Amino acid sequence: MSSSEEFEKLHEIYKSLYEELKLMPEKALKCHGEERKRLVRTFDERHGEADEVLQGMEEELRAAPSTYRNAMSTKLRMYRRDLGKLQRDIKNSAPGFGSSFQTSEGSHQGIYSSQNHQSTQQQSQRALLLQGTDSLTNASQSIERSQRIAAETDQIGTDIIEELGGQREQLDRTRNRLVDTGENLSRSRKILRAMSRRLVTNKLLLGVIILMELAILGAVIYLKFFRR
């Protein structure tokens, strides 16, 4: 997983924590006694988780591309200011319960040491949930792509079948034309043979007629000049 993807997962966790935290100062104004103590302890826990998430985001941001890092560094500073403002708001909303806010930003482990294990587990669960959601989203997208590819393949197959059907019809028409051409050639050969026979017959008849005319001419000459 790339650093930017891990950063986005931590970002989602932070936003969820912040949405929960920002409602607590107003709730603290409306409750008293033990209920307010519980609310302040819950705020401490969630605030510690949010602070740890921001630290994780800062670590991931160090390995991110410079263009992405510059933009998100500004957001992180804004998130730090938001958390500080929520600390002041809850302190003002619950006077007398503000001792847990006196530690500095770098030494917050003393406040949350008893909650670290639980906080880590909750973060891990949130991260796993987000990862599972991403996996489901990717799987759904993969299925959609497969369905689109299958539909496109089916359409291509249909087009090929239609094209092959058209080519078969063309081949059938061509074959029929070739058969007709063969029949025409056969008839032409028969006509040529018949014409050739008639020509030979005519030549023979002409030869016979010429011979007969020569014979008649010879007989006339003989009778006229030699028979006296």
XYZ file of C-alpha atoms in Angstrom:
228
model
C 0.000 0.000 0.000
C 1.421 3.456 -0.901
C 1.984 6.198 1.679
C -0.764 8.366 0.138
C -3.318 5.543 0.489
C -2.347 4.964 4.126
C -2.563 8.716 4.711
C -6.103 8.799 3.309
C -7.155 5.944 5.607
C -5.779 7.780 8.641
C -7.493 10.925 7.378
C -10.847 9.139 7.398
C -10.207 7.908 10.957
C -9.342 11.434 12.088
C -12.479 12.926 10.549
C -14.597 10.323 12.366
C -12.910 11.137 15.684
C -13.208 14.889 15.125
C -16.928 14.646 14.373
C -17.366 12.875 17.711
C -15.122 15.310 19.622
C -16.690 18.539 18.408
C -20.062 17.599 19.930
C -18.664 17.020 23.424
C -18.126 20.643 24.656
C -21.794 21.406 24.120
C -22.803 18.158 25.824
C -20.549 19.007 28.787
C -22.517 22.215 29.361
C -25.723 20.213 29.735
C -24.533 17.518 32.130
C -23.195 17.486 35.716
C -21.369 15.332 38.232
C -20.375 11.822 37.246
C -21.910 12.151 33.814
C -19.675 15.155 33.113
C -16.636 13.259 34.448
C -17.383 10.371 32.100
C -17.786 12.774 29.207
C -14.445 14.444 30.009
C -12.696 11.054 30.231
C -14.235 10.062 26.899
C -13.046 13.349 25.425
C -9.541 12.636 26.762
C -9.523 9.233 25.118
C -10.842 10.432 21.758
C -8.564 13.465 21.809
C -5.569 11.196 22.448
C -6.609 8.922 19.596
C -7.014 11.894 17.264
C -3.589 13.209 18.276
C -1.988 9.828 17.621
C -3.726 9.634 14.237
C -2.344 13.065 13.346
C 1.132 11.863 14.303
C 0.684 8.847 12.053
C -0.470 11.122 9.229
C 2.636 13.266 9.714
C 4.857 10.189 9.484
C 3.114 8.994 6.320
C 3.311 12.466 4.846
C 7.123 12.446 5.014
C 7.218 9.739 2.325
C 4.542 11.348 0.130
C 5.276 13.342 -3.086
C 6.199 16.965 -2.469
C 3.126 18.442 -4.185
C 0.802 16.256 -2.133
C 2.867 16.803 1.047
C 2.715 20.608 0.862
C -1.058 20.675 0.495
C -1.710 18.184 3.287
C 0.807 19.792 5.681
C -1.417 22.872 5.689
C -4.405 20.677 6.547
C -2.506 19.010 9.388
C -1.661 22.382 10.939
C -5.324 23.314 10.699
C -6.321 20.017 12.346
C -3.865 20.721 15.193
C -5.473 24.129 15.739
C -8.933 22.534 15.704
C -7.921 20.023 18.380
C -6.436 22.809 20.516
C -9.651 24.806 20.213
C -11.703 21.761 21.264
C -9.417 21.364 24.307
C -10.111 24.953 25.334
C -13.826 24.547 24.687
C -14.135 21.428 26.822
C -12.054 23.069 29.575
C -14.388 26.062 29.584
C -17.463 23.817 29.435
C -16.288 21.616 32.327
C -14.402 23.810 34.835
C -12.806 21.772 37.589
C -12.183 18.850 35.267
C -9.428 20.495 33.238
C -6.368 18.990 34.897
C -6.034 16.425 32.178
C -5.438 19.212 29.638
C -2.374 20.665 31.378
C 0.197 18.380 29.753
C 2.014 19.653 26.706
C 1.457 18.362 23.192
C 4.697 16.359 23.226
C 4.034 14.669 26.613
C 0.435 13.559 26.187
C 1.423 9.948 26.852
C 1.020 10.517 30.630
C -2.659 11.293 30.185
C -3.454 8.459 27.821
C -1.056 5.738 28.984
C -3.929 3.680 30.403
C -5.850 4.003 27.144
C -3.097 3.356 24.569
C -3.793 -0.307 24.082
C -7.517 0.230 23.623
C -6.906 3.213 21.332
C -4.507 1.197 19.183
C -7.030 -1.601 18.907
C -9.770 0.814 17.897
C -7.536 2.429 15.292
C -6.590 -0.989 13.948
C -10.242 -1.967 13.748
C -11.108 1.255 11.937
C -8.183 0.765 9.559
C -9.235 -2.842 8.894
C -12.817 -1.710 8.313
C -11.679 0.938 5.838
C -9.375 -1.564 4.161
C -12.237 -4.062 3.910
C -14.467 -1.372 2.431
C -11.781 -0.494 -0.107
C -11.351 -4.161 -0.966
C -15.103 -4.538 -1.520
C -15.139 -1.396 -3.650
C -12.221 -2.661 -5.730
C -13.876 -6.066 -6.093
C -17.141 -4.423 -7.210
C -15.272 -2.288 -9.731
C -13.417 -5.365 -10.981
C -16.729 -7.237 -11.399
C -18.211 -4.271 -13.270
C -15.178 -4.156 -15.571
C -15.462 -7.910 -16.170
C -19.153 -7.537 -16.975
C -18.415 -4.702 -19.421
C -15.670 -6.775 -21.076
C -18.004 -9.787 -21.287
C -20.743 -7.619 -22.844
C -18.271 -6.137 -25.340
C -16.955 -9.627 -26.168
C -20.504 -10.892 -26.675
C -21.249 -7.958 -28.990
C -18.053 -8.600 -30.954
C -18.973 -12.284 -31.276
C -22.462 -11.352 -32.497
C -20.986 -8.954 -35.067
C -18.549 -11.629 -36.288
C -21.365 -14.187 -36.642
C -23.462 -11.685 -38.595
C -20.493 -10.852 -40.813
C -19.770 -14.530 -41.438
C -23.453 -15.059 -42.289
C -23.258 -12.227 -44.832
C -20.064 -13.683 -46.327
C -21.737 -17.097 -46.601
C -24.637 -15.562 -48.494
C -22.153 -13.855 -50.830
C -20.348 -17.172 -51.386
C -23.658 -18.913 -52.109
C -24.568 -16.233 -54.662
C -21.112 -16.485 -56.251
C -21.403 -20.265 -56.469
C -24.821 -19.975 -58.086
C -23.419 -17.505 -60.618
C -20.552 -19.891 -61.366
C -23.033 -22.747 -61.895
C -25.083 -20.570 -64.257
C -21.907 -19.545 -66.097
C -20.898 -23.211 -66.456
C -24.302 -24.086 -67.886
C -24.075 -21.168 -70.322
C -20.609 -22.319 -71.411
C -21.937 -25.852 -71.978
C -24.754 -24.524 -74.149
C -22.260 -22.340 -76.035
C -20.016 -25.340 -76.726
C -22.988 -27.327 -78.033
C -24.002 -24.477 -80.341
C -20.428 -24.139 -81.610
C -20.205 -27.873 -82.317
C -23.539 -27.763 -84.160
C -22.368 -24.778 -86.225
C -19.115 -26.582 -86.982
C -21.023 -29.658 -88.259
C -23.253 -27.489 -90.400
C -20.210 -25.749 -91.863
C -18.578 -29.068 -92.800
C -21.838 -30.273 -94.299
C -22.204 -27.088 -96.325
C -18.645 -27.420 -97.591
C -19.296 -31.011 -98.692
C -22.497 -30.003 -100.434
C -20.717 -27.150 -102.157
C -17.984 -29.510 -103.311
C -20.533 -31.955 -104.671
C -22.368 -29.188 -106.506
C -19.113 -27.915 -108.019
C -18.194 -31.427 -109.131
C -21.632 -31.903 -110.657
C -21.382 -28.588 -112.502
C -17.935 -29.537 -113.821
C -19.260 -32.888 -114.970
C -22.193 -31.251 -116.742
C -19.898 -28.697 -118.336
C -17.559 -31.458 -119.512
C -20.451 -33.403 -120.958
C -21.726 -30.355 -122.831
C -18.283 -29.632 -124.284
C -17.860 -33.267 -125.330
C -21.203 -33.431 -127.002
C -20.727 -30.125 -128.781
C -17.197 -30.398 -130.037
C -16.158 -34.052 -130.125
C -19.205 -36.024 -131.068
C -19.843 -35.528 -134.718
